[in-house]
Amino acid sequence: MKFRKAGGKTICELSTKSMGRDPKAFYEISIATGLNIIVCSGRFTANTWNEDEKNMNEDKIKDEIVNEFMNGIGETGIKPGIIKIGVSNINNELEIKNLKATVSAQKQLDCPVSIHPPLWDKKAKFIIDALKENGTNLNKIAFCHCDPTLEDYEYHDFIAKQGAYIEYDHIGMHLMSSKGWFLKEDDNDRIRAIKRQIEMGNLKKILISQDISFKIRLTKWGGFGYSHILENICPRLKKEGLSNEEINTILIENPRKFLCE
């Protein structure tokens, strides 16, 4: 596997239950490749839930998450290492209920949480306020998909200064549909954003990844594949003036602290 040959060791697999989460398959892939694969608990945006899930109250959602961490997912015995939730709209009552339940579970488990925020609406403050109200450890929170708002350096600086991580995870992705740009930012934009956040004192709050969620992201289908950051972005970062220590902080130390401390 190119990712492992390039030096990769760990993949966070953030497909939730409603997105086809398959812990047994992840386990088999982990054994076959020698990679660490971290599976998630939690729920994505409400449009992916079935009716039973929509009718669950906060306590039941929380208990489901805690049970998976303590006893494993279903009958597999495989335990998640992170919670993934989706917040597509801060006015969506179902998603706010899910956010509150997740916050409660996180406080009990002290586990990392990856939050999918509204992509183009800058609603991090609303989410952070909700987290603070429940005493959440913001050092265990990552706001993924920060790429669409990467030009607003102050917005990302605000997130980082609260203690949460800013995650640029569309690296290698530059998508357009017949309706126009879906993700107009390219890797040059992301590198500029990373450099600016370092200048603003946020080196230790930056995460980067690739959000490989489409077939066209894989090398088989013409994409960069899982090794893109290690093979192409790291040399670019060095060329742009980042030291080996700074790159290791982003690729190794920050993920370790977010996931394990």
Tab-separated table of C-alpha atoms in Angstrom:
chain	number	residue	atom	x	y	z
A	1	MET	CA	0.000	0.000	0.000
A	2	LYS	CA	1.455	3.346	-1.076
A	3	PHE	CA	0.373	5.093	2.113
A	4	ARG	CA	2.301	2.684	4.315
A	5	LYS	CA	5.334	2.724	2.024
A	6	ALA	CA	5.337	6.520	2.234
A	7	GLY	CA	5.496	6.296	6.033
A	8	GLY	CA	1.804	6.330	6.952
A	9	LYS	CA	0.785	4.367	10.022
A	10	THR	CA	-2.738	5.349	11.074
A	11	ILE	CA	-6.067	6.109	9.386
A	12	CYS	CA	-9.092	7.600	11.135
A	13	GLU	CA	-12.080	5.999	9.400
A	14	LEU	CA	-14.919	8.437	10.112
A	15	SER	CA	-17.770	6.711	8.308
A	16	THR	CA	-20.629	6.672	10.796
A	17	LYS	CA	-23.244	3.933	11.110
A	18	SER	CA	-25.561	5.647	8.616
A	19	MET	CA	-22.673	6.003	6.149
A	20	GLY	CA	-21.861	2.308	5.926
A	21	ARG	CA	-19.536	1.832	8.893
A	22	ASP	CA	-18.136	-1.705	8.755
A	23	PRO	CA	-15.849	-2.414	11.732
A	24	LYS	CA	-15.166	-6.021	10.688
A	25	ALA	CA	-13.936	-4.886	7.282
A	26	PHE	CA	-11.762	-2.208	8.883
A	27	TYR	CA	-10.263	-4.837	11.186
A	28	GLU	CA	-9.471	-7.136	8.258
A	29	ILE	CA	-7.899	-4.267	6.306
A	30	SER	CA	-5.852	-3.319	9.350
A	31	ILE	CA	-4.503	-6.854	9.705
A	32	ALA	CA	-3.782	-7.152	5.977
A	33	THR	CA	-1.972	-3.814	5.683
A	34	GLY	CA	-0.380	-3.407	9.100
A	35	LEU	CA	-2.061	-0.014	9.474
A	36	ASN	CA	-3.836	1.260	12.555
A	37	ILE	CA	-7.457	2.012	11.644
A	38	ILE	CA	-9.482	4.003	14.158
A	39	VAL	CA	-13.227	3.490	13.784
A	40	CYS	CA	-15.782	6.035	14.979
A	41	SER	CA	-19.011	6.210	16.921
A	42	GLY	CA	-21.659	8.918	16.600
A	43	ARG	CA	-24.048	10.189	13.943
A	44	PHE	CA	-23.598	12.241	10.809
A	45	THR	CA	-26.091	14.889	9.634
A	46	ALA	CA	-29.796	14.266	10.228
A	47	ASN	CA	-30.595	13.638	6.564
A	48	THR	CA	-28.750	10.304	6.900
A	49	TRP	CA	-30.771	9.038	9.897
A	50	ASN	CA	-33.648	6.578	9.783
A	51	GLU	CA	-36.937	7.243	11.607
A	52	ASP	CA	-35.920	5.277	14.705
A	53	GLU	CA	-32.763	7.351	15.010
A	54	LYS	CA	-34.699	10.586	14.601
A	55	ASN	CA	-36.973	9.578	17.479
A	56	MET	CA	-34.149	8.805	19.920
A	57	ASN	CA	-33.834	11.175	22.868
A	58	GLU	CA	-30.567	12.651	24.132
A	59	ASP	CA	-30.065	10.019	26.809
A	60	LYS	CA	-30.510	7.145	24.375
A	61	ILE	CA	-28.070	8.676	21.881
A	62	LYS	CA	-25.533	9.226	24.643
A	63	ASP	CA	-25.974	5.694	26.000
A	64	GLU	CA	-25.472	4.198	22.545
A	65	ILE	CA	-22.159	6.027	22.128
A	66	VAL	CA	-20.921	5.142	25.606
A	67	ASN	CA	-21.916	1.501	25.147
A	68	GLU	CA	-19.947	1.236	21.898
A	69	PHE	CA	-16.847	2.645	23.586
A	70	MET	CA	-17.180	0.386	26.610
A	71	ASN	CA	-18.439	-2.846	25.043
A	72	GLY	CA	-17.777	-2.623	21.333
A	73	ILE	CA	-19.877	-2.041	18.230
A	74	GLY	CA	-22.705	-4.553	18.024
A	75	GLU	CA	-21.431	-8.106	18.341
A	76	THR	CA	-18.013	-7.324	16.878
A	77	GLY	CA	-16.281	-6.402	20.124
A	78	ILE	CA	-14.466	-3.680	18.156
A	79	LYS	CA	-14.403	-0.404	20.063
A	80	PRO	CA	-14.331	3.057	18.490
A	81	GLY	CA	-11.611	5.567	19.284
A	82	ILE	CA	-13.343	8.767	18.240
A	83	ILE	CA	-16.818	10.283	17.899
A	84	LYS	CA	-17.882	11.830	14.579
A	85	ILE	CA	-20.949	14.058	14.377
A	86	GLY	CA	-22.473	16.249	11.701
A	87	VAL	CA	-23.973	19.689	12.194
A	88	SER	CA	-25.310	20.903	8.853
A	89	ASN	CA	-27.538	23.632	10.268
A	90	ILE	CA	-27.570	25.137	13.755
A	91	ASN	CA	-31.363	25.453	13.473
A	92	ASN	CA	-31.801	21.716	12.929
A	93	GLU	CA	-33.320	20.476	16.192
A	94	LEU	CA	-32.327	16.865	15.548
A	95	GLU	CA	-28.683	17.763	15.039
A	96	ILE	CA	-28.597	20.030	18.080
A	97	LYS	CA	-30.063	17.178	20.127
A	98	ASN	CA	-27.324	14.947	18.752
A	99	LEU	CA	-24.675	17.570	19.565
A	100	LYS	CA	-25.839	17.804	23.177
A	101	ALA	CA	-25.916	14.020	23.553
A	102	THR	CA	-22.438	13.742	22.052
A	103	VAL	CA	-21.092	16.417	24.385
A	104	SER	CA	-22.480	14.493	27.341
A	105	ALA	CA	-20.902	11.247	26.127
A	106	GLN	CA	-17.579	12.945	25.448
A	107	LYS	CA	-17.479	14.385	28.933
A	108	GLN	CA	-17.948	10.914	30.401
A	109	LEU	CA	-15.484	9.190	28.061
A	110	ASP	CA	-12.934	12.016	27.595
A	111	CYS	CA	-12.551	10.896	23.980
A	112	PRO	CA	-11.810	12.925	20.831
A	113	VAL	CA	-14.683	14.315	18.761
A	114	SER	CA	-14.594	15.293	15.093
A	115	ILE	CA	-17.304	17.820	14.239
A	116	HIS	CA	-18.545	18.280	10.681
A	117	PRO	CA	-19.735	21.924	10.792
A	118	PRO	CA	-21.827	23.810	8.235
A	119	LEU	CA	-19.268	24.015	5.431
A	120	TRP	CA	-19.719	27.582	4.237
A	121	ASP	CA	-21.557	29.079	7.231
A	122	LYS	CA	-19.210	30.183	9.977
A	123	LYS	CA	-21.038	28.728	12.974
A	124	ALA	CA	-18.118	27.532	15.089
A	125	LYS	CA	-18.874	30.045	17.856
A	126	PHE	CA	-22.384	28.652	18.307
A	127	ILE	CA	-21.012	25.118	18.532
A	128	ILE	CA	-18.148	26.117	20.833
A	129	ASP	CA	-20.571	27.944	23.148
A	130	ALA	CA	-22.689	24.785	23.364
A	131	LEU	CA	-19.577	22.750	24.146
A	132	LYS	CA	-18.457	25.185	26.830
A	133	GLU	CA	-21.877	25.159	28.487
A	134	ASN	CA	-21.457	21.441	29.072
A	135	GLY	CA	-17.881	21.652	30.288
A	136	THR	CA	-16.359	19.998	27.233
A	137	ASN	CA	-12.591	19.714	27.019
A	138	LEU	CA	-12.038	21.679	23.805
A	139	ASN	CA	-8.586	20.134	23.400
A	140	LYS	CA	-10.476	16.975	22.377
A	141	ILE	CA	-12.513	18.735	19.672
A	142	ALA	CA	-11.600	19.069	15.994
A	143	PHE	CA	-13.545	21.127	13.486
A	144	CYS	CA	-13.124	19.220	10.251
A	145	HIS	CA	-13.683	20.594	6.730
A	146	CYS	CA	-12.218	24.023	7.495
A	147	ASP	CA	-11.090	24.357	3.880
A	148	PRO	CA	-14.157	26.224	2.515
A	149	THR	CA	-13.561	29.025	5.041
A	150	LEU	CA	-9.757	28.970	4.973
A	151	GLU	CA	-9.454	32.524	3.672
A	152	ASP	CA	-10.955	33.821	6.920
A	153	TYR	CA	-7.784	33.533	8.977
A	154	GLU	CA	-9.345	35.255	11.998
A	155	TYR	CA	-12.237	32.777	12.079
A	156	HIS	CA	-9.845	29.835	12.245
A	157	ASP	CA	-7.664	31.689	14.729
A	158	PHE	CA	-10.733	32.048	16.964
A	159	ILE	CA	-11.356	28.287	16.866
A	160	ALA	CA	-7.729	27.489	17.678
A	161	LYS	CA	-7.515	30.031	20.476
A	162	GLN	CA	-10.526	28.382	22.144
A	163	GLY	CA	-8.460	25.192	22.333
A	164	ALA	CA	-10.075	23.218	19.500
A	165	TYR	CA	-8.276	21.955	16.401
A	166	ILE	CA	-8.704	23.396	12.912
A	167	GLU	CA	-8.571	20.643	10.326
A	168	TYR	CA	-7.785	21.162	6.659
A	169	ASP	CA	-8.909	17.811	5.329
A	170	HIS	CA	-9.771	18.401	1.678
A	171	ILE	CA	-6.132	18.208	0.666
A	172	GLY	CA	-5.898	16.873	-2.871
A	173	MET	CA	-9.528	17.807	-3.553
A	174	HIS	CA	-10.597	20.453	-6.067
A	175	LEU	CA	-14.130	19.772	-7.277
A	176	MET	CA	-16.525	21.421	-9.692
A	177	SER	CA	-19.959	20.310	-10.866
A	178	SER	CA	-22.233	21.535	-13.655
A	179	LYS	CA	-23.629	24.038	-11.148
A	180	GLY	CA	-20.221	25.543	-10.449
A	181	TRP	CA	-17.518	25.077	-7.845
A	182	PHE	CA	-18.233	22.704	-4.978
A	183	LEU	CA	-14.770	23.006	-3.456
A	184	LYS	CA	-12.840	25.768	-5.188
A	185	GLU	CA	-9.873	25.795	-2.794
A	186	ASP	CA	-6.766	24.004	-4.008
A	187	ASP	CA	-3.646	22.798	-2.217
A	188	ASN	CA	-1.878	26.111	-2.777
A	189	ASP	CA	-4.655	27.828	-0.820
A	190	ARG	CA	-4.399	25.245	1.946
A	191	ILE	CA	-0.648	25.638	2.253
A	192	ARG	CA	-1.053	29.411	2.532
A	193	ALA	CA	-3.663	28.925	5.246
A	194	ILE	CA	-1.414	26.534	7.169
A	195	LYS	CA	1.475	28.999	7.022
A	196	ARG	CA	-0.754	31.868	8.152
A	197	GLN	CA	-2.122	29.911	11.105
A	198	ILE	CA	1.433	29.064	12.152
A	199	GLU	CA	2.284	32.759	11.987
A	200	MET	CA	-0.739	33.435	14.219
A	201	GLY	CA	0.632	31.037	16.830
A	202	ASN	CA	-1.589	28.063	16.067
A	203	LEU	CA	0.939	25.427	14.984
A	204	LYS	CA	-0.150	23.053	17.737
A	205	LYS	CA	-3.815	23.306	16.728
A	206	ILE	CA	-3.537	22.318	13.058
A	207	LEU	CA	-4.577	18.934	11.664
A	208	ILE	CA	-4.405	17.962	8.004
A	209	SER	CA	-5.867	15.010	6.115
A	210	GLN	CA	-7.564	14.116	2.852
A	211	ASP	CA	-11.208	13.139	3.543
A	212	ILE	CA	-11.111	10.376	0.958
A	213	SER	CA	-14.840	9.910	0.438
A	214	PHE	CA	-15.126	9.607	-3.347
A	215	LYS	CA	-13.772	6.936	-5.688
A	216	ILE	CA	-12.116	9.650	-7.762
A	217	ARG	CA	-9.842	10.380	-4.804
A	218	LEU	CA	-8.227	6.927	-5.118
A	219	THR	CA	-5.238	6.284	-7.389
A	220	LYS	CA	-7.207	3.547	-9.169
A	221	TRP	CA	-9.639	6.168	-10.398
A	222	GLY	CA	-7.099	8.883	-11.153
A	223	GLY	CA	-6.851	10.522	-7.732
A	224	PHE	CA	-3.851	11.219	-5.528
A	225	GLY	CA	-4.640	8.382	-3.115
A	226	TYR	CA	-3.882	8.153	0.586
A	227	SER	CA	-0.186	8.974	0.224
A	228	HIS	CA	-0.653	12.467	-1.252
A	229	ILE	CA	0.187	14.403	1.912
A	230	LEU	CA	3.322	12.386	2.618
A	231	GLU	CA	4.569	12.234	-0.966
A	232	ASN	CA	3.586	15.655	-2.289
A	233	ILE	CA	2.404	18.076	0.393
A	234	CYS	CA	5.242	17.581	2.884
A	235	PRO	CA	7.915	18.476	0.289
A	236	ARG	CA	5.838	21.521	-0.648
A	237	LEU	CA	5.591	22.600	2.978
A	238	LYS	CA	9.369	22.307	3.328
A	239	LYS	CA	9.837	24.318	0.150
A	240	GLU	CA	7.550	26.979	1.634
A	241	GLY	CA	9.816	27.261	4.660
A	242	LEU	CA	8.336	24.916	7.250
A	243	SER	CA	10.912	23.056	9.317
A	244	ASN	CA	10.937	19.308	9.847
A	245	GLU	CA	9.921	19.976	13.442
A	246	GLU	CA	6.884	21.997	12.367
A	247	ILE	CA	5.828	19.340	9.865
A	248	ASN	CA	6.221	16.602	12.482
A	249	THR	CA	4.119	18.650	14.889
A	250	ILE	CA	1.278	18.773	12.364
A	251	LEU	CA	1.553	15.161	11.184
A	252	ILE	CA	2.530	13.353	14.393
A	253	GLU	CA	2.345	15.354	17.603
A	254	ASN	CA	-0.984	17.089	17.039
A	255	PRO	CA	-2.860	13.907	16.038
A	256	ARG	CA	-1.288	12.042	18.962
A	257	LYS	CA	-2.406	14.686	21.461
A	258	PHE	CA	-5.884	14.946	19.941
A	259	LEU	CA	-6.481	11.206	19.817
A	260	CYS	CA	-4.577	9.919	22.819
A	261	GLU	CA	-4.089	12.527	25.552
